[in-house]
Structures are given as structure tokens and as C-alpha cells.
CSV table of C-alpha atoms in Angstrom, one decimal:
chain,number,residue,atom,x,y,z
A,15,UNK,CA,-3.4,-2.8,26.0
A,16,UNK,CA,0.4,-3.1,25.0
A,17,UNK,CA,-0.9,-4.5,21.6
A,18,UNK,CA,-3.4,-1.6,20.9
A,19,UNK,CA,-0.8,0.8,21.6
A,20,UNK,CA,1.6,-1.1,19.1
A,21,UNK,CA,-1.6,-0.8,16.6
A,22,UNK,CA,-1.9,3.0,17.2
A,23,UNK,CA,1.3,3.9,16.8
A,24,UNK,CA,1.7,2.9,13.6
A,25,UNK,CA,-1.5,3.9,12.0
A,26,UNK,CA,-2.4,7.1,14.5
A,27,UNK,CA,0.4,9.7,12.7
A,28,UNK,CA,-0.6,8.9,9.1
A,29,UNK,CA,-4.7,9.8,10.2
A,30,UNK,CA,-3.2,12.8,11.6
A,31,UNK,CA,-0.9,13.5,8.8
A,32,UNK,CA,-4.6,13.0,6.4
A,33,UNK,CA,-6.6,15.5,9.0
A,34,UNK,CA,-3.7,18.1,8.6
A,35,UNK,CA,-4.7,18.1,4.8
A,36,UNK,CA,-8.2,18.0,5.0
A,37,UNK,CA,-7.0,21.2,7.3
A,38,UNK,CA,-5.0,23.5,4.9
A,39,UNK,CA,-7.5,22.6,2.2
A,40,UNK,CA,-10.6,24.1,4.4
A,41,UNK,CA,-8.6,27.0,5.3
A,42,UNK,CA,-7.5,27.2,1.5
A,43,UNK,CA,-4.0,27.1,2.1
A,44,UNK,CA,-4.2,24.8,-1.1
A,45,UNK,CA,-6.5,24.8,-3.8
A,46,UNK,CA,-7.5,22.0,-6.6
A,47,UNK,CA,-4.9,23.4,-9.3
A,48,UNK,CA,-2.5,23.1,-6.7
A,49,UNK,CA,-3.0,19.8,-5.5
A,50,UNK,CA,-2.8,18.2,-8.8
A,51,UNK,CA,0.7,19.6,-9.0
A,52,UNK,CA,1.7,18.4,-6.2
A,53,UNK,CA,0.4,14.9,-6.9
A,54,UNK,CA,1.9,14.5,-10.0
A,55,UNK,CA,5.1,15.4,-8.0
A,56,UNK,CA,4.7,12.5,-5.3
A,57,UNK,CA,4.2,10.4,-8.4
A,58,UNK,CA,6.6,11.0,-10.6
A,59,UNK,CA,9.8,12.0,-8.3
A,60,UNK,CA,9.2,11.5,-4.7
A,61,UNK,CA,7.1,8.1,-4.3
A,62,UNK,CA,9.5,6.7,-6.7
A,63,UNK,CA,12.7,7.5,-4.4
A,64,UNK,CA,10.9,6.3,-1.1
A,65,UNK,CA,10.2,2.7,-3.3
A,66,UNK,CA,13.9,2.7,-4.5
A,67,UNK,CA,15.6,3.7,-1.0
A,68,UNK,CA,13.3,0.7,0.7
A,69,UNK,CA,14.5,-1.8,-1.8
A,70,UNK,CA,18.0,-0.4,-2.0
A,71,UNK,CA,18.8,-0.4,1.8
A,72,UNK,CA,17.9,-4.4,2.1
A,73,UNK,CA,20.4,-6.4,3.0
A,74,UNK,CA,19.5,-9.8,1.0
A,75,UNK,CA,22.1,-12.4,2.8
A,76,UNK,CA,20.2,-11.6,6.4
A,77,UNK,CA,16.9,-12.0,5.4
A,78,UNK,CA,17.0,-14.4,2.4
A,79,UNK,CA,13.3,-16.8,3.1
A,80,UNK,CA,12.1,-18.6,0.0
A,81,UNK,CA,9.4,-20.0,1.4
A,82,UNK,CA,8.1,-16.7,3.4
A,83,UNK,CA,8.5,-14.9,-0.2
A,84,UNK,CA,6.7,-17.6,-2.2
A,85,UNK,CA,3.8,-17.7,-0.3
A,86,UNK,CA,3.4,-14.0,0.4
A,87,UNK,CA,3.9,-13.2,-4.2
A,88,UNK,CA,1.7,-16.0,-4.9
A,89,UNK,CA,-1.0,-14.9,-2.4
A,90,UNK,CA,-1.2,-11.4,-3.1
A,91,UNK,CA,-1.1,-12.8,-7.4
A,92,UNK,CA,-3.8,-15.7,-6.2
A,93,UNK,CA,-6.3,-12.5,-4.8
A,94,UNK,CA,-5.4,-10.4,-7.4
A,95,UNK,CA,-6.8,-12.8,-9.7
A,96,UNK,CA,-9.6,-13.5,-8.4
A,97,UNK,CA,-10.8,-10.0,-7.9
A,98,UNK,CA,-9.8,-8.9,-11.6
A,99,UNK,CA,-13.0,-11.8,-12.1
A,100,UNK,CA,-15.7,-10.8,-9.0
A,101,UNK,CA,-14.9,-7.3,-9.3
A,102,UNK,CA,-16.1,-6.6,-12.5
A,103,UNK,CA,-19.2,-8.6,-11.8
A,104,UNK,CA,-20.4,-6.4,-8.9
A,105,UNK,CA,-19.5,-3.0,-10.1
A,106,UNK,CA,-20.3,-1.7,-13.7
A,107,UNK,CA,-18.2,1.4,-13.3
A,108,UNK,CA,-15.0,1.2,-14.9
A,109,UNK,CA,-13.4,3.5,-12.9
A,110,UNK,CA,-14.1,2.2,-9.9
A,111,UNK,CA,-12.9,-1.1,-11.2
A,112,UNK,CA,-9.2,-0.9,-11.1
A,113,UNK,CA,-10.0,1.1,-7.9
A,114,UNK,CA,-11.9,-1.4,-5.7
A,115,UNK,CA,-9.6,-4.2,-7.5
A,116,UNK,CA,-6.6,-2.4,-6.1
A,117,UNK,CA,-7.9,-1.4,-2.6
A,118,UNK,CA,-8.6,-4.6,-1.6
A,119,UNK,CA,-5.3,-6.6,-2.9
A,120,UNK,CA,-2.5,-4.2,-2.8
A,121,UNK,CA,-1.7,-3.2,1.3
A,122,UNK,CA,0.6,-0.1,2.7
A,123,UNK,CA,3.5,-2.8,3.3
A,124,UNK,CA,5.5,-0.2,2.4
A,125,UNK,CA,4.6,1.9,5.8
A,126,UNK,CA,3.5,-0.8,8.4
A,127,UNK,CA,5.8,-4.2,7.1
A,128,UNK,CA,8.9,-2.9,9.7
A,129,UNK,CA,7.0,-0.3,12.9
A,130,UNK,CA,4.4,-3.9,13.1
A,131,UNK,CA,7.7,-6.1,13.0
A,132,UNK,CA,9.7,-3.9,15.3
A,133,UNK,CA,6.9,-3.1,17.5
A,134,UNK,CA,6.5,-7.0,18.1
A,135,UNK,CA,10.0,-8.3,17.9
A,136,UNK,CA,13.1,-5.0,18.3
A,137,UNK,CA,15.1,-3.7,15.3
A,138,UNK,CA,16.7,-7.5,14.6
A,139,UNK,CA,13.5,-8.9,13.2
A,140,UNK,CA,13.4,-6.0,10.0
A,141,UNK,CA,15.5,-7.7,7.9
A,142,UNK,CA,12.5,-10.0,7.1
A,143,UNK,CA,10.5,-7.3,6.5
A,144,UNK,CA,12.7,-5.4,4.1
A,145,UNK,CA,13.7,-8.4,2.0
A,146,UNK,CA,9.7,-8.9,1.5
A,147,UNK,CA,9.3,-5.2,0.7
A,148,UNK,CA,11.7,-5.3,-2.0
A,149,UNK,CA,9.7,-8.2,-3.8
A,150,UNK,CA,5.9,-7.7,-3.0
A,151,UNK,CA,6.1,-3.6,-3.7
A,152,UNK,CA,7.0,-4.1,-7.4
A,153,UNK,CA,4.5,-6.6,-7.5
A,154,UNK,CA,2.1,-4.3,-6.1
A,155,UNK,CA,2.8,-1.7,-8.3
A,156,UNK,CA,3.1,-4.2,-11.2
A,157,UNK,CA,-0.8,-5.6,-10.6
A,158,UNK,CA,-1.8,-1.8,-9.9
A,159,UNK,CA,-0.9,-0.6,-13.0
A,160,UNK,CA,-2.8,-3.6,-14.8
A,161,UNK,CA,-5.8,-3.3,-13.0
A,162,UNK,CA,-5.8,0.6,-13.8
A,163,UNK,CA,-4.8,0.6,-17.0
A,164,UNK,CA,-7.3,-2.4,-17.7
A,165,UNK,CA,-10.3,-0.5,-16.7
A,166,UNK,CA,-9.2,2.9,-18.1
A,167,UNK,CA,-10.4,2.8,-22.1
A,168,UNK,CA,-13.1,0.5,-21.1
A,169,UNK,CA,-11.5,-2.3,-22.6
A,170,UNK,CA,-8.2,-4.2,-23.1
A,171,UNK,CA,-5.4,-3.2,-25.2
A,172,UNK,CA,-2.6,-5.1,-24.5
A,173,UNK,CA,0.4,-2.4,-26.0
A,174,UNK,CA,-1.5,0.2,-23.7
A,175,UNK,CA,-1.0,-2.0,-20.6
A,176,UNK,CA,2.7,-3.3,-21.1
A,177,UNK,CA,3.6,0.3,-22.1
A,178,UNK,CA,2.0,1.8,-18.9
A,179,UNK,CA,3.6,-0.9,-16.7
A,180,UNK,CA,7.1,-0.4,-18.3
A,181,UNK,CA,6.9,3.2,-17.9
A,182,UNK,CA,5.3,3.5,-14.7
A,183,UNK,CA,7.8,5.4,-12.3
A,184,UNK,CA,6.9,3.2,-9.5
A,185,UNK,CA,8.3,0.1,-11.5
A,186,UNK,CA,10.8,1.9,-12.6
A,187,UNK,CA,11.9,2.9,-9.3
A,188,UNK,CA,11.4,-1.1,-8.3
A,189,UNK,CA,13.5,-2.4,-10.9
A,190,UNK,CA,16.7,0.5,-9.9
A,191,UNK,CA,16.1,-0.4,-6.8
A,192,UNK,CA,16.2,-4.5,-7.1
A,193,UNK,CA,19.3,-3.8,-9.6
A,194,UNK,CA,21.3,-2.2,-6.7
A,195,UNK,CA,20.2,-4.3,-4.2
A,196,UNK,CA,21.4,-7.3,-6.3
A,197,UNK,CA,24.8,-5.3,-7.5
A,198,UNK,CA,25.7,-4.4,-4.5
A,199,UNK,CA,25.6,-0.9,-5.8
A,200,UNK,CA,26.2,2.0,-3.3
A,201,UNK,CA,25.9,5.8,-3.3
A,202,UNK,CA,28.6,7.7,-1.7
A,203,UNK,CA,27.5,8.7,2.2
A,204,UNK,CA,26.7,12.3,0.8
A,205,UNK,CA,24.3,11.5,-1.8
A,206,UNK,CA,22.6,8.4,0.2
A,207,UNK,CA,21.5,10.6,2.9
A,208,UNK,CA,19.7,13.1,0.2
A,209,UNK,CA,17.9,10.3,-1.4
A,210,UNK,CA,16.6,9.1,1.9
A,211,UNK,CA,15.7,12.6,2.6
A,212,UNK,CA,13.6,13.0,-0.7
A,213,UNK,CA,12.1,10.0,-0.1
A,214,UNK,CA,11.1,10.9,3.4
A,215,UNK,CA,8.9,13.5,1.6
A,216,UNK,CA,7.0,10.6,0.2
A,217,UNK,CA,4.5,9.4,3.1
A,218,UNK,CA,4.0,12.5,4.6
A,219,UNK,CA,3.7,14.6,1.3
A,220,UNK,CA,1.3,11.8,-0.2
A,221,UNK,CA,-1.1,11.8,3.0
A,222,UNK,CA,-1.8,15.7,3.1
A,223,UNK,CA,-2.4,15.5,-0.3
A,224,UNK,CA,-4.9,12.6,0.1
A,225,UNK,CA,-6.1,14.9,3.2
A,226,UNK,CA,-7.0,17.9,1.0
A,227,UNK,CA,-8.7,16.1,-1.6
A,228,UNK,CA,-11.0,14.0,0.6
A,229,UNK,CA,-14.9,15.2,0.8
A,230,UNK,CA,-17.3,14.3,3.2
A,231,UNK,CA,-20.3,15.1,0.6
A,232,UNK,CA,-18.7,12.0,-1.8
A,233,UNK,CA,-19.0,9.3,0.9
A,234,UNK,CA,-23.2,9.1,0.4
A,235,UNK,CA,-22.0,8.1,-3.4
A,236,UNK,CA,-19.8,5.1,-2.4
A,237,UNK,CA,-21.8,3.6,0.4
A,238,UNK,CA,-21.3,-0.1,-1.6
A,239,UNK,CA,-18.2,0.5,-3.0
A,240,UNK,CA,-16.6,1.1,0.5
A,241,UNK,CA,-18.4,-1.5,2.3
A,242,UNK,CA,-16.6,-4.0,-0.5
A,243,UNK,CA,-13.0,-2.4,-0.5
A,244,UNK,CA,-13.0,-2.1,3.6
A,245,UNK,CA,-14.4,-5.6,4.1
A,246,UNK,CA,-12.1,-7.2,1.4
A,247,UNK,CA,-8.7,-5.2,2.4
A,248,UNK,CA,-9.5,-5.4,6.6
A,249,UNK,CA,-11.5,-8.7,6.9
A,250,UNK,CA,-11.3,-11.1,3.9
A,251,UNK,CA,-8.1,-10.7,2.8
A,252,UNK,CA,-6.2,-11.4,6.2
A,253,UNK,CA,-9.3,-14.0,7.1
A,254,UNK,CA,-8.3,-16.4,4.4
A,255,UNK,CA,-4.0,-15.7,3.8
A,256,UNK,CA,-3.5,-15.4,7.8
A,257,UNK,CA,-4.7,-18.9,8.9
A,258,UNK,CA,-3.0,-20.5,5.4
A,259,UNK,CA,0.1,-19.1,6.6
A,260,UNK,CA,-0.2,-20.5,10.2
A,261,UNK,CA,-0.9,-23.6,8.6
A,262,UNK,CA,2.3,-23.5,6.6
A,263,UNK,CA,3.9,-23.1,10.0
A,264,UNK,CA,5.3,-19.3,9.9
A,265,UNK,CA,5.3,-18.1,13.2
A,266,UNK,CA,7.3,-14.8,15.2
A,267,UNK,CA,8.7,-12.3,12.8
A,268,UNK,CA,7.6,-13.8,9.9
A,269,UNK,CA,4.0,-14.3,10.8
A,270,UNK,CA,4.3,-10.2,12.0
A,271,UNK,CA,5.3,-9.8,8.8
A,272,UNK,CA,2.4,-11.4,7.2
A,273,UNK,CA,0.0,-9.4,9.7
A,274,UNK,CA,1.5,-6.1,8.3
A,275,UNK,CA,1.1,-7.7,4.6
A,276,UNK,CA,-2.4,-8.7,4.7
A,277,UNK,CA,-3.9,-6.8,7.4
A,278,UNK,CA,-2.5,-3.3,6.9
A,279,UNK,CA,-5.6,-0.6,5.3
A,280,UNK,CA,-5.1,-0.1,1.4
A,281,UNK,CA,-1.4,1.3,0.3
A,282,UNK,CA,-1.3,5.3,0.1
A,283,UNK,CA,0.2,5.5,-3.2
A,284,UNK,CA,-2.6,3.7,-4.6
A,285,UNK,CA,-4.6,7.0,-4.1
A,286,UNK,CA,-1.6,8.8,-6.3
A,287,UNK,CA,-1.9,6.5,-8.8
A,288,UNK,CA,-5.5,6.4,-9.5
A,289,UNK,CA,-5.5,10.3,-9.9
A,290,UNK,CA,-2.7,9.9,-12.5
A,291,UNK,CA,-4.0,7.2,-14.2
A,292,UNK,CA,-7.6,8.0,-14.4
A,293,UNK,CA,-9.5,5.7,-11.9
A,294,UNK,CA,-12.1,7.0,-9.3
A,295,UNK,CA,-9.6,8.9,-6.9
A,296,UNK,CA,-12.4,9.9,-4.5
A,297,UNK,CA,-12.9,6.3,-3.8
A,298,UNK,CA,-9.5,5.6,-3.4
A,299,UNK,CA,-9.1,8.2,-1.2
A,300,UNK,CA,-11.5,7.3,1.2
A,301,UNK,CA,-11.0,3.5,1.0
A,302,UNK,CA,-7.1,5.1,2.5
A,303,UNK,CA,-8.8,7.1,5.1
A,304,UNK,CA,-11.2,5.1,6.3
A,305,UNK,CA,-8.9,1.9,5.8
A,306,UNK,CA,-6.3,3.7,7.9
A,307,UNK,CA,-8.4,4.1,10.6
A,308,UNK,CA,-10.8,0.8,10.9
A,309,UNK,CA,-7.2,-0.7,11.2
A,310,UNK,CA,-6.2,0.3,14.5
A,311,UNK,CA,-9.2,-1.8,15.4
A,312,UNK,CA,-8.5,-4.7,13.1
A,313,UNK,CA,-4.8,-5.0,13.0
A,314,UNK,CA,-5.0,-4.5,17.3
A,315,UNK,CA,-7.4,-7.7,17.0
A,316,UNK,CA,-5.5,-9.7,14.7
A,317,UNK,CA,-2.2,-9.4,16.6
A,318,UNK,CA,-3.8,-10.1,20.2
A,319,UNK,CA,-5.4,-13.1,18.7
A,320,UNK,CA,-2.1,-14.6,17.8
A,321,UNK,CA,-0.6,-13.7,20.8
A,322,UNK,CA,-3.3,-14.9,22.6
A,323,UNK,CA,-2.6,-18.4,21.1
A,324,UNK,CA,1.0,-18.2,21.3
A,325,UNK,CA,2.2,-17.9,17.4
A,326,UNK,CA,3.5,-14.5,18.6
């Protein structure tokens, strides 16, 4: 029971924060033009703080792990990969290409990498955690924008993808944020606490937004499509990286960590993104939704199964 709670807890308030905009939306507090400001505001300005106050708060000499690092860049590069080869086999759309190819590699580390570490092992285990953030989130973003900009024209122009990568906010915002962490760069107290509070906008701001643009009449459309992004992201993904990080012998926080990496539903932003950069949005919207909430189930199973065999 203490583990489902622990699950719940960390995916509950984001469903909530997704059925409060599907709310104002229906009541048409919002509307479409609207919303597509708003969007292009968490993209460009407030997602891109949140990213950068992550990296920047991470305090590298208490959490340095090579090996924990290694194996979490080259798995999430490995299934990337492979994906940018199936995917394209199975679905003919090229929108829903870069879509389904980032639903099912990229994870909301971002949002569940320290409450799942925290939950399981108090505030001294989120160093590990937050070192990780601060090198899988760029390369999230990084693979994102590839995969997106691969599928946009319908094929590949090379220029087009490096310039969309270089310019890309959210890498932007990585690279500031990896440069200060490095540096040792600081803000003074006054402007640190405004850039964590405009980054605090970021989750909650993205998740109503994702709230008022989901429909119920689309999900007949994408019956396939969600079957493949929800299995991949909540079952195949953790199935095969989990046990290869047992193997490697990561255990406590640092298998937590890898729970929260592998096993968390698809990232949020990844909803943001493929509205601004022209991939099916209402299939990345609902692979967040119904991601977000399958994984109370699935993340509550995979953490009582390790406990259960005492890795936890």
C-alpha cells in the first residue's frame, strides 16, 4: 500500500492539473487562438527556465556516477535508435513518426527522477537524481528535436536538423544550464528565487495546456498508435533497461533513479514540442494523459517488485 501511495503521489497532481484544462477549455475559459499563445510561451520562455534551474541547481561533486550516467545516455541513445528504424516501418504517417518515436524513448525525468527517489530513500538520495537530470534532459531534447525535425518535410535535410537542434530553446536552456553548473556560476539570492519561480510555471502551465487541447472524439483515430507508444514507454522500455541495470549491479537510489528514468509515462514537454514543431500533437497529447495515468499502475508494480526482492 505504502508503494502505491508513493506511485500516486507523484503522478495523481499532474492528472489533476490535465483535468483542470480539459475543465476551463469546456467551460471556454480558453479558446484555440489562445492556447496556441500560450504554448508557444511554455516553449520558448518558461519550459526553457524550468530545464536550466534543474541543471543549474545540481551540485556535481555529491552526485558524480560514471557508470550510473553511462549506462542511463547509452540506453536511452541505444532505444532511440532502434525506434528511429521500427518506427517508420509500422506507421506511414510522418507526423506521427517523430511523435510515437518520441513517446516511447524520451520519459518525464524531469518531473518524477527526485519525488520517486525521495519518496523511496529521504532528500539525501536527490543528488543522484539531479546529476542524471542534468545529462539525460539535453539528451532528451537533443534526440527529440531530431526525430521531429526528421519527420517534418517528409525527408532528411541535414542543415534543417542541426539548425533546429542548435536553436531549439530547450537545448539552449540545457547547454546555459550545464555551462553554470560546470562554472560554478551563481545568480545573486534575488534573481535565483525569480528564475525558480518562472520556472515553476513550467509543469503546471504545460499540463493545463495539454488539458484543454485533449479530445475525447480523436482517441477512435489513434487506437494503434496508442497501443504502441503506451506499451513501448510503460512496458518495453523499463522490461528490457530495468533488469540490464540490475544486472550491472545498481541497486537503492540509483536503481530508483532508473525506475523514474525508464518507467515514468512520456515527458510533458514532448506535447509542447510537437505543437511547435509540427508533429501530430493530438497523439502526443494523449500518449501524456493516458501515459500519466496507466503509470500509477505500472510504476506502483515496478517498485513493489524490487522491493519485493530486496534491490530496494
Amino acid at each position: 500500500m505504502e508503494n502505491l501511495i508513493v506511485s500516486a503521489s507523484v503522478v495523481l497532481p499532474l492528472f489533476f492539473m490535465i483535468v483542470l484544462g480539459y475543465f476551463v477549455k469546456r467551460i471556454r475559459m480558453v479558446d484555440d487562438p489562445s492556447l496556441k499563445v500560450m504554448n508557444n510561451l511554455a516553449f520558448r520562455v518558461f519550459l526553457p527556465v524550468l530545464l536550466f534551474y534543474n541543471i543549474y541547481k545540481t551540485d556535481v561533486s555529491t552526485a558524480l556516477n560514471y557508470k550510473l550516467m553511462t549506462f542511463a545516455a547509452v540506453s536511452v541513445t541505444a532505444s532511440f535508435l532502434v525506434l528511429l528504424l521500427l518506427i517508420p516501418r509500422i506507421e506511414k504517417a510522418n507526423p506521427r513518426r517523430g511523435v510515437l518515436i518520441q513517446g516511447i524513448f524520451r520519459s518525464n525525468f524531469i518531473i518524477f527522477g527526485l519525488p520517486v527517489t525521495e519518496s523511496l530513500f529521504g532528500p539525501g538520495a536527490a543528488g543522484t537524481a539531479s546529476l542524471l537530470i542534468a545529462v539525460i534532459i539535453p539528451l532528451f531534447n537533443a534526440l527529440s528535436v531530431v526525430a521531429l525535425e526528421l519527420f517534418r518535410g517528409g525527408k532528411m535535410n541535414p542543415k534543417k536538423i542541426l539548425k533546429g537542434i542548435v536553436t531549439n530553446p530547450l537545448i539552449l536552456a540545457s547547454a546555459l544550464g550545464v555551462l553554470a553548473m560546470v562554472t560554478g556560476f551563481r545568480f545573486p539570492a534575488v534573481l535565483e528565487e525569480v528564475v525558480a519561480d518562472v520556472g515553476g510555471i513550467a509543469t503546471p502551465l504545460a499540463l493545463i495546456i495539454l488539458g484543454a487541447s485533449f479530445s475525447f472524439s480523436a482517441v477512435k483515430g489513434y487506437g494503434k498508435q496508442l497501443l504502441l507508444g503506451l506499451g513501448g514507454r510503460l512496458v518495453l522500455i523499463p522490461t528490457i533497461f530495468l533488469p540490464i541495470g540490475v544486472a550491472l549491479g545498481f541497486r537503492g537510489p540509483e536503481l530508483a533513479v532508473l525506475i523514474a528514468l525508464f518507467a515514468s509515462p512520456t515527458a510533458v514537454s514532448s506535447f509542447t514540442m510537437a505543437q511547435q514543431m509540427d508533429g501530430d500533437s493530438q497523439l502526443a497529447g494523449q500518449l501524456v494523459v493516458f501515459g500519466s495515468l496507466f503509470s500509477i499502475l505500472t510504476i506502483f508494480l515496478w517498485v513493489f517488485s524490487f522491493k519485493q526482492l530486496g534491490l530496494l
